[in-house]
Structure formats: C-alpha cells, structure tokens
Amino acid sequence: ELLSENEDFARLMKESNTMGDNLTSEAQESATETKVEPGPAKKEMSMAVKGDKLMSTEERSTGGIPVKTYVDYAKACGGTILFLSVIALSCVNTAVQIITSWWLSFWSEQEALNPGERSLGFYLGIYIGLALGFAVLTFVRTVYFMVLALGASRKVHRDTFWSVLRAPMSFYDTTPIGRIISRFSRDTSALDQLVPQQWGQFLNTTTNLIGSYVLIAVVTPIFIAAAVPIGFGYYMLQRFFNRTNLEVKRLDSNSKSPIYSHFSETLGGLSTIRAFNRTAQFKKQNLEKIDTNHRAYFAQLATNRWFALYLEALGSVLVLVAALLGVAGKGSLFTGNVGLSLTYALQVTSFLGFAVRSITEMEAQMNAVERLVHFRDDLPQEPPEVNEKTAPTEEWPDKGHIEFRGVQLRYREGLDLVLKGIDLDIAGGTKVGVVGRT
C-alpha cells in the first residue's frame, strides 16, 4: 500500500534494491547490445554474459532481527552464561539504586513518626553504604560488559575475516569490493562501538523501568490498573515503529556499499575515465548514489521524530494518572512515599521513552552483527587444505609423472566449461610449457 501510494518511498525502495548492480547492469547491457561480427569473439561474449549476472545482488533481510543473531552475539561474548550474568548484574545494580532512593523516604518517615529513635549515623551510614555499593556495581557492570563486548567484536571480526579469505575466487568475481569493505569498515565499527553502547542503554533503561513500575505499584497498587494499558500502548507503538526503523536502517546499510564500490572502481579506472573525458559522468553517478543513501538516512531521522512525539504524549498521560492517584490517597499514604512515587512516575516517562528507543536502536545496530554473521557463516568456502581420505603418502612424489583423465573445468558455477574432457599424460623428466590463461 505504501509503495503504491507514496511515489518517493517507491523510488527509494527501487533505487536501494537496484543501485548496487547499476554498473554491472550497464556492462551487461552494453555487452549484449553491442553489434559484433559473427565468429569467435561473439561466442566468447555470449559465454561471458551467460548465466544470470556478472555481479551478485547484495542480500537484504526483511522483518525483525532473528533470534539466532542474538544467540550468536551472546556466544561471541564468551558464552550464554556470561552474557546472562551481565543482565543479572544490571538487575542487582538497579535494585540497589531504587533501595537507596527508598531509604531516604523511609528515613524521613521514621523521623516524622518516631523522632530520635535512631541516631543520625545509623541512617546516614546505611545511605552512604548503599550509594557506594551502587557506584561500585555500576563500575563493575560497565567494565565487565565492555570486556565481553570487545571480545565478541574481536572474535566476530576474526571469524568473518577468515571466512572471506577462505571464499573461492568466484565469490570475488561476483561480489563488488565495496560490499566487502562495508562489512569490515562500517559494520565492524558499529560492532566495536554502537552495539555495546546500545546494549548498555537497553539493559539500564529496561531494568530501571521495571524497578520504577514495582516501586510505584508498592506505594499505590491501583496504579497498575492504569499502567498496564498505557504500557500496552507503548508496546504497540514500539512494534509499529521498530519494523519501519529497522527496514529503513537496512536500506541505509545496503545503500552505502555501492558508494564504496563506485569510488573504488573509479580510482581503478581513473586514467581511462580522464582519457575518454567521462569525469563529469562518474561524478554525477557518485552524487546520485550518495543522494540515495541520504534519502534513507533522512527517512530514519523523520521516523525518530514521529516516534518521539507519541512517546511524550503517552508519558504525559502516565504522569497525570500517578499524580491523581497520589491526591486521591491523601491521608492513607505517607507524603514521602507519594513524593517518591511521583518522582519515579516522572522518570517512568523518560524510562519508557528511552526503553522503547533503546530496544529499537539496539535492533537497528544488531543489523551490523547480522551482516557480519552472514559473511562468517553463509559464504561458500574452499575445500580443506588437506583431505585425509585422498592425502598422498609421505614418500610422494617419487617420480614426476602426471596424468589427466577427462578433466573438465569451468570458472564458476553457471558458466560453460572451458576445459572439456582433457586427457594428458606427462612422463617423468619431461619439460612442458603451458600457453594461454585457460
């Protein structure tokens, strides 16, 4: 429906899906449309363009980030247990923070009801202990998670790097260099910096949100009756926004690779471009690819602004409900607890906004992990360097005798054979010269 009604969005989707193959398509069209004389040259050209495309289309996932990607990231962090320990530390850290705030309310309540029953040092000592414990836990959790996250980044990069090195030549023949550079530059940078940052924000805001709900529910239990439908509204808003934001983020990621590819190819053929006076044409193509990428980025910024507007509206409703319940409970609730409840209700507004935003941003940044894991796990691989079943003996070779029997070879799958049943017997001690690339 959006594609049919919104011309600009349809153009963005079309350009993002096809721009990676523009140069290849142009090369294929020129090859197929060029008129040549019948003979061997025409036959070679038809063989070159036979078999789909010269360059493969870049993959683009749709829908949410699969659970497997999160599991892979957790395993790269040192294992699922270590990753869950980070979540447990975040929960304990938030609990200590809320208990520290509650202790001040409890202190004021006890002084109002039973003045002088406890010394100042008792309340102050416990408060300082809780505050120091919160600071230490925050430091330990942050450092611990960053160590795991950097280890995950190092491991994913190393495994992806070796996977690319072990890929067959057909992969390099059909994959633009910009697509590979994008994985090891922008996606790796996101894995180093943005993914740990978004995970940290997600854990912090989510645990604070849950803790705030628990505290407000303890002080004014009827608050749950209003918080549940408002929370459901936040959930539906997050789901609606998350799908759009993730797809726009994928468009932004995919539209960057053609920029790198075009720039690399331009540098490689710079002398030819200048010789044929095509500088303006290639400059125009480069700007068009940058404009397409910026359209996707602008769309992402616009969706974020729309999202922020609705978040603030729902947050204001939540604060209003908490204030009305506090006023309605006058006489039955201690004023310090009501104040604490209102304080956390105001924080819940920001926590809900940050939580929904952090979930969305975290999933958007996990797109970098998804792209790297695809290169790590799904690329075709060369066979093992040593095959134990066919490995020769340690004495081999005892003589220089080589025999070919019905050898058939092609450059890659989908192309015609270049060697068709070659039989060759080379005796030991013979000098042989091979002429020609094939």
GROMACS .gro file of C-alpha atoms in nm:
model
  438
    1GLU     CA    1   0.000   0.000   0.000
    2LEU     CA    2   0.280   0.240   0.090
    3LEU     CA    3   0.468   0.153  -0.228
    4SER     CA    4   0.161   0.220  -0.442
    5GLU     CA    5   0.054   0.545  -0.273
    6ASN     CA    6   0.389   0.710  -0.199
    7GLU     CA    7   0.594   0.775  -0.510
    8ASP     CA    8   0.903   0.895  -0.319
    9PHE     CA    9   0.908   0.585  -0.099
   10ALA     CA   10   0.864   0.358  -0.400
   11ARG     CA   11   1.157   0.531  -0.572
   12LEU     CA   12   1.372   0.491  -0.260
   13MET     CA   13   1.296   0.119  -0.241
   14LYS     CA   14   1.361   0.070  -0.611
   15GLU     CA   15   1.694   0.255  -0.604
   16SER     CA   16   1.809   0.080  -0.287
   17ASN     CA   17   1.735  -0.261  -0.435
   18THR     CA   18   1.896  -0.197  -0.771
   19MET     CA   19   2.172   0.061  -0.730
   20GLY     CA   20   2.425  -0.198  -0.622
   21ASP     CA   21   2.407  -0.358  -0.964
   22ASN     CA   22   2.392  -0.043  -1.179
   23LEU     CA   23   2.747  -0.068  -1.310
   24THR     CA   24   2.711  -0.439  -1.369
   25SER     CA   25   2.378  -0.397  -1.546
   26GLU     CA   26   2.523  -0.127  -1.769
   27ALA     CA   27   2.816  -0.352  -1.854
   28GLN     CA   28   2.582  -0.639  -1.937
   29GLU     CA   29   2.355  -0.421  -2.147
   30SER     CA   30   2.646  -0.281  -2.343
   31ALA     CA   31   2.780  -0.632  -2.394
   32THR     CA   32   2.451  -0.770  -2.520
   33GLU     CA   33   2.359  -0.466  -2.730
   34THR     CA   34   2.698  -0.419  -2.900
   35LYS     CA   35   2.694  -0.543  -3.256
   36VAL     CA   36   2.995  -0.761  -3.341
   37GLU     CA   37   3.089  -0.969  -3.635
   38PRO     CA   38   2.999  -1.338  -3.619
   39GLY     CA   39   3.285  -1.556  -3.511
   40PRO     CA   40   3.487  -1.647  -3.202
   41ALA     CA   41   3.462  -1.302  -3.042
   42LYS     CA   42   3.082  -1.313  -3.040
   43LYS     CA   43   3.087  -1.660  -2.895
   44GLU     CA   44   3.319  -1.555  -2.611
   45MET     CA   45   3.098  -1.257  -2.531
   46SER     CA   46   2.786  -1.471  -2.513
   47MET     CA   47   2.968  -1.706  -2.280
   48ALA     CA   48   3.074  -1.415  -2.061
   49VAL     CA   49   2.722  -1.283  -2.011
   50LYS     CA   50   2.555  -1.623  -1.999
   51GLY     CA   51   2.444  -1.727  -1.654
   52ASP     CA   52   2.235  -1.462  -1.481
   53LYS     CA   53   2.450  -1.166  -1.372
   54LEU     CA   54   2.816  -1.073  -1.364
   55MET     CA   55   2.774  -0.946  -1.007
   56SER     CA   56   2.554  -1.091  -0.733
   57THR     CA   57   2.283  -0.883  -0.571
   58GLU     CA   58   2.351  -0.786  -0.210
   59GLU     CA   59   2.134  -0.971   0.038
   60ARG     CA   60   1.882  -0.768   0.241
   61SER     CA   61   1.690  -0.935   0.520
   62THR     CA   62   1.334  -0.833   0.600
   63GLY     CA   63   1.140  -0.846   0.924
   64GLY     CA   64   1.294  -0.845   1.269
   65ILE     CA   65   1.646  -0.950   1.359
   66PRO     CA   66   1.634  -1.331   1.403
   67VAL     CA   67   1.688  -1.476   1.749
   68LYS     CA   68   1.989  -1.665   1.612
   69THR     CA   69   2.175  -1.335   1.568
   70TYR     CA   70   2.131  -1.250   1.937
   71VAL     CA   71   2.238  -1.601   2.037
   72ASP     CA   72   2.545  -1.574   1.813
   73TYR     CA   73   2.637  -1.243   1.973
   74ALA     CA   74   2.590  -1.385   2.324
   75LYS     CA   75   2.814  -1.680   2.235
   76ALA     CA   76   3.075  -1.445   2.092
   77CYS     CA   77   3.072  -1.258   2.424
   78GLY     CA   78   3.213  -1.569   2.591
   79GLY     CA   79   2.901  -1.781   2.618
   80THR     CA   80   2.535  -1.751   2.710
   81ILE     CA   81   2.605  -1.785   3.085
   82LEU     CA   82   2.850  -1.491   3.088
   83PHE     CA   83   2.605  -1.281   2.889
   84LEU     CA   84   2.321  -1.364   3.129
   85SER     CA   85   2.548  -1.267   3.420
   86VAL     CA   86   2.563  -0.914   3.273
   87ILE     CA   87   2.182  -0.900   3.280
   88ALA     CA   88   2.183  -1.025   3.640
   89LEU     CA   89   2.436  -0.756   3.738
   90SER     CA   90   2.217  -0.491   3.577
   91CYS     CA   91   1.914  -0.610   3.777
   92VAL     CA   92   2.109  -0.604   4.106
   93ASN     CA   93   2.251  -0.261   4.023
   94THR     CA   94   1.904  -0.117   3.960
   95ALA     CA   95   1.767  -0.276   4.276
   96VAL     CA   96   2.039  -0.111   4.485
   97GLN     CA   97   1.965   0.225   4.319
   98ILE     CA   98   1.593   0.203   4.399
   99ILE     CA   99   1.659   0.087   4.756
  100THR     CA  100   1.890   0.387   4.801
  101SER     CA  101   1.610   0.625   4.697
  102TRP     CA  102   1.357   0.440   4.911
  103TRP     CA  103   1.586   0.460   5.213
  104LEU     CA  104   1.565   0.841   5.210
  105SER     CA  105   1.185   0.820   5.214
  106PHE     CA  106   1.196   0.562   5.492
  107TRP     CA  107   1.438   0.782   5.689
  108SER     CA  108   1.207   1.086   5.667
  109GLU     CA  109   0.903   0.876   5.759
  110GLN     CA  110   1.071   0.731   6.070
  111GLU     CA  111   1.190   1.072   6.182
  112ALA     CA  112   0.833   1.205   6.146
  113LEU     CA  113   0.670   0.914   6.334
  114ASN     CA  114   0.942   0.827   6.586
  115PRO     CA  115   1.182   1.122   6.617
  116GLY     CA  116   1.514   1.042   6.786
  117GLU     CA  117   1.460   0.662   6.790
  118ARG     CA  118   1.766   0.607   6.572
  119SER     CA  119   2.082   0.814   6.555
  120LEU     CA  120   2.175   1.020   6.252
  121GLY     CA  121   2.478   0.800   6.196
  122PHE     CA  122   2.258   0.491   6.157
  123TYR     CA  123   2.052   0.631   5.869
  124LEU     CA  124   2.340   0.819   5.713
  125GLY     CA  125   2.576   0.521   5.733
  126ILE     CA  126   2.335   0.289   5.557
  127TYR     CA  127   2.264   0.552   5.293
  128ILE     CA  128   2.635   0.606   5.223
  129GLY     CA  129   2.688   0.228   5.208
  130LEU     CA  130   2.407   0.187   4.956
  131ALA     CA  131   2.534   0.479   4.746
  132LEU     CA  132   2.889   0.340   4.741
  133GLY     CA  133   2.756  -0.007   4.657
  134PHE     CA  134   2.559   0.137   4.366
  135ALA     CA  135   2.869   0.320   4.234
  136VAL     CA  136   3.087   0.009   4.262
  137LEU     CA  137   2.826  -0.213   4.094
  138THR     CA  138   2.784   0.039   3.811
  139PHE     CA  139   3.159   0.045   3.751
  140VAL     CA  140   3.194  -0.334   3.765
  141ARG     CA  141   2.897  -0.394   3.535
  142THR     CA  142   3.016  -0.139   3.278
  143VAL     CA  143   3.377  -0.265   3.266
  144TYR     CA  144   3.269  -0.631   3.270
  145PHE     CA  145   3.028  -0.588   2.980
  146MET     CA  146   3.274  -0.380   2.774
  147VAL     CA  147   3.539  -0.652   2.812
  148LEU     CA  148   3.289  -0.914   2.691
  149ALA     CA  149   3.166  -0.690   2.407
  150LEU     CA  150   3.519  -0.612   2.281
  151GLY     CA  151   3.598  -0.984   2.295
  152ALA     CA  152   3.285  -1.052   2.088
  153SER     CA  153   3.384  -0.787   1.834
  154ARG     CA  154   3.733  -0.935   1.805
  155LYS     CA  155   3.601  -1.288   1.764
  156VAL     CA  156   3.333  -1.200   1.505
  157HIS     CA  157   3.583  -0.993   1.305
  158ARG     CA  158   3.844  -1.271   1.312
  159ASP     CA  159   3.596  -1.541   1.208
  160THR     CA  160   3.449  -1.322   0.933
  161PHE     CA  161   3.797  -1.232   0.809
  162TRP     CA  162   3.899  -1.596   0.779
  163SER     CA  163   3.569  -1.683   0.614
  164VAL     CA  164   3.632  -1.419   0.346
  165LEU     CA  165   3.990  -1.541   0.298
  166ARG     CA  166   3.865  -1.898   0.253
  167ALA     CA  167   3.598  -1.794  -0.002
  168PRO     CA  168   3.652  -1.921  -0.360
  169MET     CA  169   3.757  -1.691  -0.643
  170SER     CA  170   3.402  -1.696  -0.781
  171PHE     CA  171   3.294  -1.501  -0.471
  172TYR     CA  172   3.539  -1.220  -0.550
  173ASP     CA  173   3.442  -1.228  -0.919
  174THR     CA  174   3.073  -1.172  -0.840
  175THR     CA  175   3.097  -0.951  -0.527
  176PRO     CA  176   3.174  -0.576  -0.557
  177ILE     CA  177   3.474  -0.474  -0.346
  178GLY     CA  178   3.263  -0.204  -0.177
  179ARG     CA  179   3.037  -0.469  -0.028
  180ILE     CA  180   3.333  -0.634   0.141
  181ILE     CA  181   3.480  -0.300   0.252
  182SER     CA  182   3.145  -0.203   0.404
  183ARG     CA  183   3.147  -0.515   0.623
  184PHE     CA  184   3.499  -0.453   0.753
  185SER     CA  185   3.463  -0.077   0.800
  186ARG     CA  186   3.117   0.050   0.889
  187ASP     CA  187   2.970  -0.275   1.024
  188THR     CA  188   3.283  -0.358   1.224
  189SER     CA  189   3.288  -0.004   1.365
  190ALA     CA  190   2.925  -0.045   1.475
  191LEU     CA  191   3.012  -0.378   1.637
  192ASP     CA  192   3.302  -0.214   1.825
  193GLN     CA  193   3.119   0.095   1.948
  194LEU     CA  194   2.747   0.124   1.882
  195VAL     CA  195   2.633  -0.232   1.961
  196PRO     CA  196   2.784  -0.236   2.316
  197GLN     CA  197   2.657   0.118   2.373
  198GLN     CA  198   2.302   0.030   2.270
  199TRP     CA  199   2.305  -0.293   2.472
  200GLY     CA  200   2.420  -0.097   2.779
  201GLN     CA  201   2.142   0.159   2.734
  202PHE     CA  202   1.887  -0.116   2.676
  203LEU     CA  203   1.980  -0.303   2.996
  204ASN     CA  204   1.996   0.018   3.201
  205THR     CA  205   1.664   0.164   3.085
  206THR     CA  206   1.476  -0.166   3.091
  207THR     CA  207   1.580  -0.260   3.445
  208ASN     CA  208   1.509   0.096   3.567
  209LEU     CA  209   1.167   0.084   3.401
  210ILE     CA  210   1.077  -0.245   3.567
  211GLY     CA  211   1.207  -0.122   3.903
  212SER     CA  212   1.008   0.201   3.878
  213TYR     CA  213   0.689   0.011   3.800
  214VAL     CA  214   0.745  -0.214   4.101
  215LEU     CA  215   0.810   0.081   4.335
  216ILE     CA  216   0.503   0.277   4.219
  217ALA     CA  217   0.288  -0.036   4.242
  218VAL     CA  218   0.403  -0.094   4.603
  219VAL     CA  219   0.319   0.265   4.705
  220THR     CA  220  -0.007   0.296   4.505
  221PRO     CA  221  -0.122  -0.053   4.392
  222ILE     CA  222  -0.414   0.087   4.193
  223PHE     CA  223  -0.156   0.249   3.963
  224ILE     CA  224  -0.116  -0.091   3.793
  225ALA     CA  225  -0.472  -0.061   3.658
  226ALA     CA  226  -0.366   0.243   3.455
  227ALA     CA  227  -0.005   0.140   3.391
  228VAL     CA  228  -0.092  -0.187   3.216
  229PRO     CA  229  -0.298  -0.036   2.929
  230ILE     CA  230  -0.050   0.252   2.890
  231GLY     CA  231   0.235   0.002   2.883
  232PHE     CA  232   0.049  -0.197   2.619
  233GLY     CA  233   0.016   0.123   2.415
  234TYR     CA  234   0.393   0.171   2.442
  235TYR     CA  235   0.447  -0.187   2.328
  236MET     CA  236   0.225  -0.148   2.021
  237LEU     CA  237   0.391   0.185   1.936
  238GLN     CA  238   0.733   0.023   1.968
  239ARG     CA  239   0.637  -0.267   1.743
  240PHE     CA  240   0.495  -0.038   1.476
  241PHE     CA  241   0.795   0.195   1.486
  242ASN     CA  242   1.055  -0.081   1.517
  243ARG     CA  243   0.957  -0.252   1.192
  244THR     CA  244   0.978   0.073   0.996
  245ASN     CA  245   1.301   0.187   1.159
  246LEU     CA  246   1.472  -0.148   1.106
  247GLU     CA  247   1.383  -0.161   0.737
  248VAL     CA  248   1.500   0.198   0.685
  249LYS     CA  249   1.822   0.114   0.870
  250ARG     CA  250   1.876  -0.182   0.637
  251LEU     CA  251   1.819   0.044   0.337
  252ASP     CA  252   2.077   0.283   0.479
  253SER     CA  253   2.330   0.000   0.527
  254ASN     CA  254   2.273  -0.151   0.183
  255SER     CA  255   2.290   0.183   0.003
  256LYS     CA  256   2.638   0.251   0.142
  257SER     CA  257   2.808  -0.045  -0.031
  258PRO     CA  258   2.752   0.091  -0.388
  259ILE     CA  259   2.920   0.418  -0.283
  260TYR     CA  260   3.235   0.230  -0.181
  261SER     CA  261   3.220   0.010  -0.493
  262HIS     CA  262   3.177   0.303  -0.731
  263PHE     CA  263   3.455   0.502  -0.566
  264SER     CA  264   3.693   0.204  -0.575
  265GLU     CA  265   3.615   0.129  -0.940
  266THR     CA  266   3.657   0.497  -1.030
  267LEU     CA  267   4.002   0.507  -0.872
  268GLY     CA  268   4.098   0.188  -1.054
  269GLY     CA  269   4.000   0.329  -1.395
  270LEU     CA  270   4.094   0.693  -1.335
  271SER     CA  271   4.331   0.720  -1.630
  272THR     CA  272   4.072   0.569  -1.868
  273ILE     CA  273   3.796   0.797  -1.738
  274ARG     CA  274   4.010   1.105  -1.796
  275ALA     CA  275   4.124   0.981  -2.137
  276PHE     CA  276   3.762   0.949  -2.256
  277ASN     CA  277   3.659   1.273  -2.079
  278ARG     CA  278   3.398   1.096  -1.861
  279THR     CA  279   3.484   1.273  -1.533
  280ALA     CA  280   3.151   1.458  -1.512
  281GLN     CA  281   2.955   1.138  -1.575
  282PHE     CA  282   3.126   0.949  -1.293
  283LYS     CA  283   3.094   1.246  -1.060
  284LYS     CA  284   2.720   1.257  -1.131
  285GLN     CA  285   2.688   0.881  -1.065
  286ASN     CA  286   2.872   0.919  -0.734
  287LEU     CA  287   2.645   1.204  -0.621
  288GLU     CA  288   2.334   1.005  -0.718
  289LYS     CA  289   2.446   0.713  -0.500
  290ILE     CA  290   2.519   0.948  -0.209
  291ASP     CA  291   2.175   1.112  -0.252
  292THR     CA  292   2.006   0.772  -0.243
  293ASN     CA  293   2.188   0.686   0.081
  294HIS     CA  294   2.095   1.022   0.233
  295ARG     CA  295   1.728   0.969   0.147
  296ALA     CA  296   1.729   0.652   0.356
  297TYR     CA  297   1.912   0.830   0.640
  298PHE     CA  298   1.668   1.123   0.632
  299ALA     CA  299   1.376   0.880   0.642
  300GLN     CA  300   1.529   0.726   0.955
  301LEU     CA  301   1.557   1.069   1.124
  302ALA     CA  302   1.196   1.155   1.030
  303THR     CA  303   1.061   0.830   1.180
  304ASN     CA  304   1.253   0.901   1.501
  305ARG     CA  305   1.095   1.245   1.533
  306TRP     CA  306   0.747   1.098   1.477
  307PHE     CA  307   0.819   0.835   1.740
  308ALA     CA  308   0.934   1.092   1.998
  309LEU     CA  309   0.607   1.288   1.964
  310TYR     CA  310   0.387   0.990   2.051
  311LEU     CA  311   0.618   0.881   2.332
  312GLU     CA  312   0.585   1.217   2.505
  313ALA     CA  313   0.207   1.208   2.471
  314LEU     CA  314   0.178   0.866   2.638
  315GLY     CA  315   0.429   0.968   2.906
  316SER     CA  316   0.225   1.273   3.000
  317VAL     CA  317  -0.084   1.054   3.048
  318LEU     CA  318   0.115   0.825   3.279
  319VAL     CA  319   0.235   1.114   3.500
  320LEU     CA  320  -0.118   1.254   3.519
  321VAL     CA  321  -0.256   0.919   3.640
  322ALA     CA  322   0.015   0.885   3.908
  323ALA     CA  323  -0.049   1.240   4.036
  324LEU     CA  324  -0.426   1.189   4.052
  325LEU     CA  325  -0.384   0.863   4.243
  326GLY     CA  326  -0.147   1.033   4.487
  327VAL     CA  327  -0.401   1.309   4.555
  328ALA     CA  328  -0.683   1.056   4.586
  329GLY     CA  329  -0.486   0.864   4.851
  330LYS     CA  330  -0.446   1.169   5.075
  331GLY     CA  331  -0.449   1.064   5.441
  332SER     CA  332  -0.383   0.696   5.375
  333LEU     CA  333  -0.036   0.738   5.220
  334PHE     CA  334   0.276   0.891   5.370
  335THR     CA  335   0.366   1.208   5.182
  336GLY     CA  336   0.727   1.098   5.141
  337ASN     CA  337   0.619   0.780   4.964
  338VAL     CA  338   0.379   0.977   4.743
  339GLY     CA  339   0.662   1.212   4.652
  340LEU     CA  340   0.887   0.917   4.576
  341SER     CA  341   0.610   0.762   4.365
  342LEU     CA  342   0.563   1.086   4.168
  343THR     CA  343   0.939   1.120   4.121
  344TYR     CA  344   0.961   0.775   3.971
  345ALA     CA  345   0.643   0.833   3.769
  346LEU     CA  346   0.815   1.130   3.608
  347GLN     CA  347   1.118   0.909   3.549
  348VAL     CA  348   0.898   0.632   3.407
  349THR     CA  349   0.802   0.870   3.127
  350SER     CA  350   1.163   0.912   3.024
  351PHE     CA  351   1.244   0.546   3.103
  352LEU     CA  352   0.962   0.424   2.879
  353GLY     CA  353   1.076   0.652   2.601
  354PHE     CA  354   1.438   0.551   2.641
  355ALA     CA  355   1.348   0.183   2.676
  356VAL     CA  356   1.141   0.176   2.359
  357ARG     CA  357   1.403   0.381   2.176
  358SER     CA  358   1.691   0.170   2.307
  359ILE     CA  359   1.514  -0.152   2.201
  360THR     CA  360   1.462  -0.009   1.855
  361GLU     CA  361   1.815   0.130   1.825
  362MET     CA  362   1.966  -0.191   1.961
  363GLU     CA  363   1.783  -0.397   1.700
  364ALA     CA  364   1.886  -0.149   1.431
  365GLN     CA  365   2.253  -0.176   1.533
  366MET     CA  366   2.229  -0.554   1.555
  367ASN     CA  367   2.185  -0.535   1.178
  368ALA     CA  368   2.565  -0.493   1.168
  369VAL     CA  369   2.606  -0.821   1.358
  370GLU     CA  370   2.357  -0.987   1.123
  371ARG     CA  371   2.555  -0.873   0.817
  372LEU     CA  372   2.889  -0.986   0.960
  373VAL     CA  373   2.749  -1.320   1.073
  374HIS     CA  374   2.614  -1.373   0.720
  375PHE     CA  375   2.966  -1.332   0.580
  376ARG     CA  376   3.100  -1.557   0.855
  377ASP     CA  377   2.854  -1.845   0.818
  378ASP     CA  378   2.695  -1.829   0.472
  379LEU     CA  379   2.981  -1.764   0.229
  380PRO     CA  380   3.090  -2.054   0.009
  381GLN     CA  381   3.421  -2.198   0.128
  382GLU     CA  382   3.716  -2.360  -0.040
  383PRO     CA  383   3.762  -2.729   0.044
  384PRO     CA  384   4.006  -2.814   0.328
  385GLU     CA  385   4.375  -2.774   0.250
  386VAL     CA  386   4.434  -3.138   0.345
  387ASN     CA  387   4.187  -3.418   0.270
  388GLU     CA  388   4.276  -3.717   0.484
  389LYS     CA  389   4.091  -3.957   0.253
  390THR     CA  390   4.290  -3.864  -0.056
  391ALA     CA  391   4.614  -3.741   0.105
  392PRO     CA  392   4.926  -3.895  -0.061
  393THR     CA  393   5.188  -4.086   0.133
  394GLU     CA  394   5.490  -3.915   0.284
  395GLU     CA  395   5.709  -4.062   0.007
  396TRP     CA  396   5.504  -3.888  -0.267
  397PRO     CA  397   5.611  -3.782  -0.524
  398ASP     CA  398   5.872  -4.043  -0.602
  399LYS     CA  399   5.869  -3.952  -0.975
  400GLY     CA  400   5.740  -3.660  -1.186
  401HIS     CA  401   5.470  -3.849  -1.376
  402ILE     CA  402   5.141  -3.653  -1.418
  403GLU     CA  403   4.826  -3.790  -1.583
  404PHE     CA  404   4.498  -3.607  -1.659
  405ARG     CA  405   4.189  -3.818  -1.729
  406GLY     CA  406   3.877  -3.648  -1.868
  407VAL     CA  407   3.944  -3.317  -1.687
  408GLN     CA  408   3.651  -3.073  -1.709
  409LEU     CA  409   3.676  -2.722  -1.558
  410ARG     CA  410   3.468  -2.403  -1.553
  411TYR     CA  411   3.545  -2.067  -1.397
  412ARG     CA  412   3.245  -2.082  -1.166
  413GLU     CA  413   2.905  -2.245  -1.134
  414GLY     CA  414   2.661  -2.133  -1.403
  415LEU     CA  415   2.924  -2.076  -1.675
  416ASP     CA  416   3.014  -2.303  -1.965
  417LEU     CA  417   3.304  -2.545  -1.945
  418VAL     CA  418   3.640  -2.409  -2.057
  419LEU     CA  419   3.814  -2.747  -2.038
  420LYS     CA  420   3.603  -3.028  -2.181
  421GLY     CA  421   3.740  -3.372  -2.115
  422ILE     CA  422   4.117  -3.315  -2.133
  423ASP     CA  423   4.331  -3.631  -2.142
  424LEU     CA  424   4.702  -3.574  -2.089
  425ASP     CA  425   4.990  -3.796  -1.988
  426ILE     CA  426   5.320  -3.626  -1.895
  427ALA     CA  427   5.610  -3.862  -1.838
  428GLY     CA  428   5.863  -3.801  -1.563
  429GLY     CA  429   6.152  -3.575  -1.662
  430THR     CA  430   5.959  -3.410  -1.947
  431LYS     CA  431   5.970  -3.032  -1.989
  432VAL     CA  432   5.619  -2.894  -2.052
  433GLY     CA  433   5.512  -2.541  -2.141
  434VAL     CA  434   5.151  -2.423  -2.081
  435VAL     CA  435   5.044  -2.145  -2.319
  436GLY     CA  436   4.735  -1.929  -2.254
  437ARG     CA  437   4.532  -1.850  -1.941
  438THR     CA  438   4.295  -2.144  -1.982
   0.00000   0.00000   0.00000
